[in-house]
Structures are given as C-alpha cells and as structure tokens.
mmCIF file of C-alpha atoms in Angstrom:
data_model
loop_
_atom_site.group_PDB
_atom_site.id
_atom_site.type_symbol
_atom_site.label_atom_id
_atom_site.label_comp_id
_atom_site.label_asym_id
_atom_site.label_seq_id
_atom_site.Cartn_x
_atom_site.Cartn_y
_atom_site.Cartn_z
ATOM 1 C CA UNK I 828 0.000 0.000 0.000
ATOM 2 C CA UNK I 829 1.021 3.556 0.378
ATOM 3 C CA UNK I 830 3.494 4.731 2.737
ATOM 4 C CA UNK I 831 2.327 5.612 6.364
ATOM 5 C CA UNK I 832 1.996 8.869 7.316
ATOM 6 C CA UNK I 833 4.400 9.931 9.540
ATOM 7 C CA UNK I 834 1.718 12.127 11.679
ATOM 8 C CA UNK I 835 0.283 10.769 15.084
ATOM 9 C CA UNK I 836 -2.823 8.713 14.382
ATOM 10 C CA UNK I 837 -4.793 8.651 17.509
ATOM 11 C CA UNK I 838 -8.165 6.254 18.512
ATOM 12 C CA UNK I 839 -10.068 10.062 19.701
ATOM 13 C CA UNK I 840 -13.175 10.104 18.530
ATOM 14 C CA UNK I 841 -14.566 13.772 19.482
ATOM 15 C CA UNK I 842 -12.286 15.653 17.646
ATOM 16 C CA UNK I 843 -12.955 18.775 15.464
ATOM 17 C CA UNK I 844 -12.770 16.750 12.195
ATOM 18 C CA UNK I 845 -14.462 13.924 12.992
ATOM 19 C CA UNK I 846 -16.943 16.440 14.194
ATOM 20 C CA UNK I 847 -17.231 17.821 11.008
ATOM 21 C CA UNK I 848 -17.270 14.545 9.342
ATOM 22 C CA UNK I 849 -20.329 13.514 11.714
ATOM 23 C CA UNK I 850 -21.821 16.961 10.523
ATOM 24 C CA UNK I 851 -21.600 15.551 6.678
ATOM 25 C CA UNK I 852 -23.088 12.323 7.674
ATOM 26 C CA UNK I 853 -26.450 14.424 9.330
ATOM 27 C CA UNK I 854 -26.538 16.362 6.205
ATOM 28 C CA UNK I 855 -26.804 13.040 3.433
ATOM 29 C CA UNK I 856 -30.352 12.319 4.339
ATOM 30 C CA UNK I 857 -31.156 16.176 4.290
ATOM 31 C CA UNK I 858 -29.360 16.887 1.321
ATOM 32 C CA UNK I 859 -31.512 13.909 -0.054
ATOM 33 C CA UNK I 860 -34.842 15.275 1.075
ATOM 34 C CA UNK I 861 -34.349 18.920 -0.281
ATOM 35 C CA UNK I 862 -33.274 17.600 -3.615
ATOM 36 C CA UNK I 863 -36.069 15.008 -4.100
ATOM 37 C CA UNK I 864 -38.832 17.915 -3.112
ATOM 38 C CA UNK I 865 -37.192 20.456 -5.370
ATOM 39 C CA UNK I 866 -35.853 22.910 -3.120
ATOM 40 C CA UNK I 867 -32.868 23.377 -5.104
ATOM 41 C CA UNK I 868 -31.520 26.068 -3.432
ATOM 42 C CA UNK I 869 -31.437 24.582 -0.004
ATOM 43 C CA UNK I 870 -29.630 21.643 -1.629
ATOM 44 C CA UNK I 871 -26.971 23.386 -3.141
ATOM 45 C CA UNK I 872 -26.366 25.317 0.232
ATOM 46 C CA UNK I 873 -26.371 21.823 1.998
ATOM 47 C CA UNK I 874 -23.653 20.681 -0.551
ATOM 48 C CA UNK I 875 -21.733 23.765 -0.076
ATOM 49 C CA UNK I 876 -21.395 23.176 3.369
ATOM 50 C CA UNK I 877 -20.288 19.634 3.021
ATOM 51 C CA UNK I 878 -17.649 20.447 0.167
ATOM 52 C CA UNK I 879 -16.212 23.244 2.805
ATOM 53 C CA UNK I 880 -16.392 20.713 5.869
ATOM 54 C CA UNK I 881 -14.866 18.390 3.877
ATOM 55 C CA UNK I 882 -12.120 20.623 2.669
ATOM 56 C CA UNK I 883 -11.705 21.607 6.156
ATOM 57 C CA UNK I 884 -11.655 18.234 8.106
ATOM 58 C CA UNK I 885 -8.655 17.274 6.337
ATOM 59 C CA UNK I 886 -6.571 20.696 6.873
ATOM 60 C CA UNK I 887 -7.464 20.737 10.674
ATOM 61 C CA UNK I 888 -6.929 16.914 10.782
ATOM 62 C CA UNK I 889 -3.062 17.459 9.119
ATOM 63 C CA UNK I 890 -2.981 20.867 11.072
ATOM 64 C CA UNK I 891 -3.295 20.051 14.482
ATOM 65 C CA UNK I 892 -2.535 16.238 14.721
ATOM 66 C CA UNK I 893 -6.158 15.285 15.052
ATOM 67 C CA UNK I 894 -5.688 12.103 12.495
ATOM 68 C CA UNK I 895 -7.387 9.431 13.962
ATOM 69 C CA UNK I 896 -8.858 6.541 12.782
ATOM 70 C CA UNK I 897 -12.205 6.695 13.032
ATOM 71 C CA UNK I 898 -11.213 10.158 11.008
ATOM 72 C CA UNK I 899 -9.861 8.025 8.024
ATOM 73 C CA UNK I 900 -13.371 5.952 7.915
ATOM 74 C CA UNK I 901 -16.027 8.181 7.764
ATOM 75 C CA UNK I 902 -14.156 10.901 5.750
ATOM 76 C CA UNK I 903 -14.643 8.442 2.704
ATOM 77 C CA UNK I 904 -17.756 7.591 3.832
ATOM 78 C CA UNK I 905 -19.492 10.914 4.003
ATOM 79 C CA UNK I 906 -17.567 12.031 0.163
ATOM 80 C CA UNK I 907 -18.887 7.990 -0.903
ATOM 81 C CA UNK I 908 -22.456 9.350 0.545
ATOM 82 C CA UNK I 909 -23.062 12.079 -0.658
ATOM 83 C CA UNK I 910 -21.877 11.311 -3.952
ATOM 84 C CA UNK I 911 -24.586 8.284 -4.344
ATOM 85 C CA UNK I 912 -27.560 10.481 -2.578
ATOM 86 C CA UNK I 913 -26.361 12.956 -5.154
ATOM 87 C CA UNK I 914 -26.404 10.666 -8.503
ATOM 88 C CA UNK I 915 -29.715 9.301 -7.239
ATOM 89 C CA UNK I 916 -30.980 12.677 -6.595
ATOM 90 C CA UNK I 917 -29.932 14.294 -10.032
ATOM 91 C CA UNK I 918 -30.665 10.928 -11.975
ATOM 92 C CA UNK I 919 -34.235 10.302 -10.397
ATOM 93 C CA UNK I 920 -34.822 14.025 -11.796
ATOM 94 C CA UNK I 921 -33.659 13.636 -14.758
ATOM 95 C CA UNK I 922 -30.937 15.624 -14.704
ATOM 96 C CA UNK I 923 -28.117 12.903 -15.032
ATOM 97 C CA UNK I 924 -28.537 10.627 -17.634
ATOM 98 C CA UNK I 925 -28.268 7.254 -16.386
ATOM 99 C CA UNK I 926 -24.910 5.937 -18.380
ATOM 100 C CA UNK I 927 -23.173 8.338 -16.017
ATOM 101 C CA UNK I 928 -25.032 7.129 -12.714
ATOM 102 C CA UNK I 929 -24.035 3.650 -13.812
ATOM 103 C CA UNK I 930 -20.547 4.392 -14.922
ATOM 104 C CA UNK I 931 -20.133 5.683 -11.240
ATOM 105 C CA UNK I 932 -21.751 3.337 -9.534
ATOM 106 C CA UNK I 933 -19.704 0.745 -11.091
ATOM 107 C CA UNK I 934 -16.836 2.099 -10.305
ATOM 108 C CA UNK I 935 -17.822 1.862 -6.326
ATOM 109 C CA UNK I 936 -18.864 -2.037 -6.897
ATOM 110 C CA UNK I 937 -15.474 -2.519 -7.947
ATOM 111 C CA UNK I 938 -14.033 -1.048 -5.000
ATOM 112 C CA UNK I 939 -16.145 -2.866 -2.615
ATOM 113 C CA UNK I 940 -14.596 -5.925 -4.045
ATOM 114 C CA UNK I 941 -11.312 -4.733 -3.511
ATOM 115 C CA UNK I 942 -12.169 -3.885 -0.254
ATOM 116 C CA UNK I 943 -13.683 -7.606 0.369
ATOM 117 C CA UNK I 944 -10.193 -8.644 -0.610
ATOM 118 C CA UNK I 945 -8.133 -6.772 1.126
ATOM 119 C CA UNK I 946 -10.536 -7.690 4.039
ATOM 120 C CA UNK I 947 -9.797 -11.619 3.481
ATOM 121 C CA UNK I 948 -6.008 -11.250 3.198
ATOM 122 C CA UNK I 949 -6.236 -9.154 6.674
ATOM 123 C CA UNK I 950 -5.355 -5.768 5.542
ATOM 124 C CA UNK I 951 -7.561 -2.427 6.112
ATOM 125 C CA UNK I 952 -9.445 -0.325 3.344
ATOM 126 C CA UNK I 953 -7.181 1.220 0.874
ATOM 127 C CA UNK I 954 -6.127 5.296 1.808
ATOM 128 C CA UNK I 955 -7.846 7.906 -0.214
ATOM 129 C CA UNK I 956 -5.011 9.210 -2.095
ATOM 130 C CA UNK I 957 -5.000 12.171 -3.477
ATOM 131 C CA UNK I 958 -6.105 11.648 -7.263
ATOM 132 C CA UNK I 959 -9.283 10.127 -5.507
ATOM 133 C CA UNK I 960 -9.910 13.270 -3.107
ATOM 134 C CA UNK I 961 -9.437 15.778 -6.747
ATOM 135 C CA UNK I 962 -12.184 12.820 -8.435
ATOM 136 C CA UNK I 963 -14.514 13.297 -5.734
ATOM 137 C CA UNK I 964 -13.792 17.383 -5.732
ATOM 138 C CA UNK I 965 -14.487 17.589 -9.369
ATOM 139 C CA UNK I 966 -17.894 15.271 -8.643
ATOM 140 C CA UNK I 967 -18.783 18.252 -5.903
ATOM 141 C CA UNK I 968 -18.463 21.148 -7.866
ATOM 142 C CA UNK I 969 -20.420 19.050 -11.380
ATOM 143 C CA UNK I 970 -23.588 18.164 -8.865
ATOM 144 C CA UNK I 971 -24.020 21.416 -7.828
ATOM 145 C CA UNK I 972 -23.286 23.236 -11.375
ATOM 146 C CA UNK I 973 -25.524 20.499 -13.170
ATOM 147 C CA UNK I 974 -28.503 20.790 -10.367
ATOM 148 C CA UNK I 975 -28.156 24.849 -10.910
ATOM 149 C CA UNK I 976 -28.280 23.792 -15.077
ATOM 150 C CA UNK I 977 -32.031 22.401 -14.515
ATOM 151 C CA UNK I 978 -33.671 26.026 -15.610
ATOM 152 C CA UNK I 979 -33.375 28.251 -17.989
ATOM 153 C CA UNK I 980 -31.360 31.565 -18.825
ATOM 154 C CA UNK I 981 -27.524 31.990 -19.395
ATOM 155 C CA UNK I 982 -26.996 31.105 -15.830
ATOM 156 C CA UNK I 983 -28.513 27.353 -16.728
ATOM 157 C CA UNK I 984 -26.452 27.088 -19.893
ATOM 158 C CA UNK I 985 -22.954 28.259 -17.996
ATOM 159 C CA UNK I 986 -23.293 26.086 -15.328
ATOM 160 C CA UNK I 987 -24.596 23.304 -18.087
ATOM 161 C CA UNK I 988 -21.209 23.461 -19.820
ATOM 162 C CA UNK I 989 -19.021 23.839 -16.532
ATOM 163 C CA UNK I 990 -20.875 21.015 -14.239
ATOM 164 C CA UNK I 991 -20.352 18.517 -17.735
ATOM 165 C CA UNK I 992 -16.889 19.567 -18.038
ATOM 166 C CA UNK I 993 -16.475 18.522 -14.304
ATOM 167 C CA UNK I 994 -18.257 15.677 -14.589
ATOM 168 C CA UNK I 995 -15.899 14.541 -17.354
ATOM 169 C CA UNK I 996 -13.280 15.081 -15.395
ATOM 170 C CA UNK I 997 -14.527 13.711 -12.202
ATOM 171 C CA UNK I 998 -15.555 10.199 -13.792
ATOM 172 C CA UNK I 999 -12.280 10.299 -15.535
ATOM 173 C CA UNK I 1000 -10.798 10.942 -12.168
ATOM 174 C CA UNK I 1001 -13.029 8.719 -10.551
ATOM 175 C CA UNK I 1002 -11.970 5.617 -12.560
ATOM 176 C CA UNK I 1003 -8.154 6.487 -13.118
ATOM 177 C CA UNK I 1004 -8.246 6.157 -9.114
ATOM 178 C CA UNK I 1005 -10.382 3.017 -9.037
ATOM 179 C CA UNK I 1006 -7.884 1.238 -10.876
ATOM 180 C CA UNK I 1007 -5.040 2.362 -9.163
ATOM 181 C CA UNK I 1008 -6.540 0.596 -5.807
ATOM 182 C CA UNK I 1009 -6.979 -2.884 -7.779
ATOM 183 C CA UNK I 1010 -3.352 -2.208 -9.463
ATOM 184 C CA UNK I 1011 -2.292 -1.464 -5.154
ATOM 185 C CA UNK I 1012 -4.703 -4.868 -3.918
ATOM 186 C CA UNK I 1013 -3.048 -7.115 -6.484
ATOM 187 C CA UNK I 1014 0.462 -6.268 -5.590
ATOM 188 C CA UNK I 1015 -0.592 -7.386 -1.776
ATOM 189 C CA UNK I 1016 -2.217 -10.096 -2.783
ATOM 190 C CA UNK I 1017 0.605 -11.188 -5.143
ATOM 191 C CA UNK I 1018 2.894 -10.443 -2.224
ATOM 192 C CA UNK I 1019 0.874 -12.737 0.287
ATOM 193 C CA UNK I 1020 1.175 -15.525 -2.492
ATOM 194 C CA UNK I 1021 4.609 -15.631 -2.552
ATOM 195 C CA UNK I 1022 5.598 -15.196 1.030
ATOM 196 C CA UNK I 1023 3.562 -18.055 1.827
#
C-alpha cells in the first residue's frame, strides 16, 4: 500500500474533524430530502457546506494532529455518501442521464470488491489518495453546477457546460483512481502468495 503517514494517528473520537465529518453524515439524508422535493436552493447550500467541511476536516486533521482513525473511515464515507444520494438525486430528476449514474456506480462495486479482498487477506481499506480526493472534488463542484443547469437563462447554460466539463473530469478521475486501488490490492495479494 502507500506509505504511512508519519503524523500521530490517535483512537479520539470527538475531535474537530471527525466532528465535522459527523456533521456531513447528518446532512446526506437532508441533502436527499431537499433535492427530491425540489428545493434546489437549499440543496446546493447543503452541498456547499459539506464540500467546505470536507475541505476543512482534512486541513485541521493534518494541522493540528487530530488524524485518527475513526477520522480516516467516515471521511470516505461521508464524500462515498453524498456522492450516491447525489447521482440518485440528479438521476431520479432527470438531470443525469443514467450511463453516467451507472458508470459511477460501477466504479464503487469494484471497489467494494477490492475492499472484500483486502478484508480476506487481513489488511484495512485502501487510503484515499490524493487523485481520488481531486475525483470526488471535481464530482462536488459538477452536482451542484448540473442541479443549478435544470432552468433556464444563461446562468442554466454556464453552469450546463461547466458542471459537464467537471463531470468529465470527475468520472475520468473517478476511474483512473479506481484502478489504481486494484493495481495497489493485487500487488498485496501477489505479495501474500509468494511469502507463503
């Protein structure tokens, strides 16, 4: 896998990112609500919020030695979260076509297996690393831009042609990383092979 951090990595739970991680988590099912009713604008300031905390959680985390592991679960958890209430929000609208919605949620099948593997062979969940965190911060700036693209005007259009252009890039993102983790969980499983 990747190399360690070199950071303290404590078992706290109540710490100010995990706090804000928690925070994420309370806002999926909100998020969820608000974009299923249509209250667009409420959503997008609900996904704000989590693209900041999220932004933030990892600074203070780095910042002030607050790494912990609880901290490195629901991180990915919340960004995993969000991003599925999100493609089932914009795809049950309309708004994402479903191709897209399936290439994504393919790509998190696959790393469930990986996951399942790494679970069998006794090692934890792959890191995020960081082309993963700038796929899932491309994802968070498209959902927003596309929602914003379900009207009409020049505001619609512009944030038609920047949420796609982030979308590319996110799936793109989203993949390139996704196959990087199986590349990383067949090297330890090849490793396991031959040590044994």
């Amino acid at each position: 896998m990747e190399v360690q951090e070199t950071r303290v990595q404590t078992d706290r739970i109540f710490t100010i990112p995990n706090i804000l991680s928690m925070a994420r988590l309370v806002g999926v099912p909100l998020f969820l609500w608000l974009i299923l009713e249509g209250y667009d604008g409420w959503a997008l300031a609900v996904l704000m919020l989590s693209g900041i905390s999220d932004y933030l959680d990892g600074k203070l985390a780095r910042r002030w030695n607050q790494i912990s592991n609880l901290g490195r679960l629901l991180d990915p958890a919340a960004d995993r979260l969000y991003v599925l209430t999100t493609l089932f929000g914009l795809t049950w609208r309309g708004i994402l076509p479903l191709w897209l919605t399936g290439a994504l949620l393919a790509r998190e099948a696959m790393l469930l297996v990986m996951v399942w593997i790494l679970r069998r062979h006794g090692y934890p969940p792959p890191q995020v690393n960081f082309l993963g965190k700038a796929a899932t911060f491309n994802l968070m700036y498209a959902f927003p831009l596309l929602l914003l693209s379900d009207g009409d005007g020049w505001l619609a259009w512009m944030a038609s042609v920047f949420g796609w252009a982030f979308a590319g890039w996110g799936t793109t993102l989203y993949w390139w990383a996704g196959i990087l983790y199986v590349v990383q969980v067949r090297r330890l499983v090849k490793a396991d092979a031959t040590a044994d």
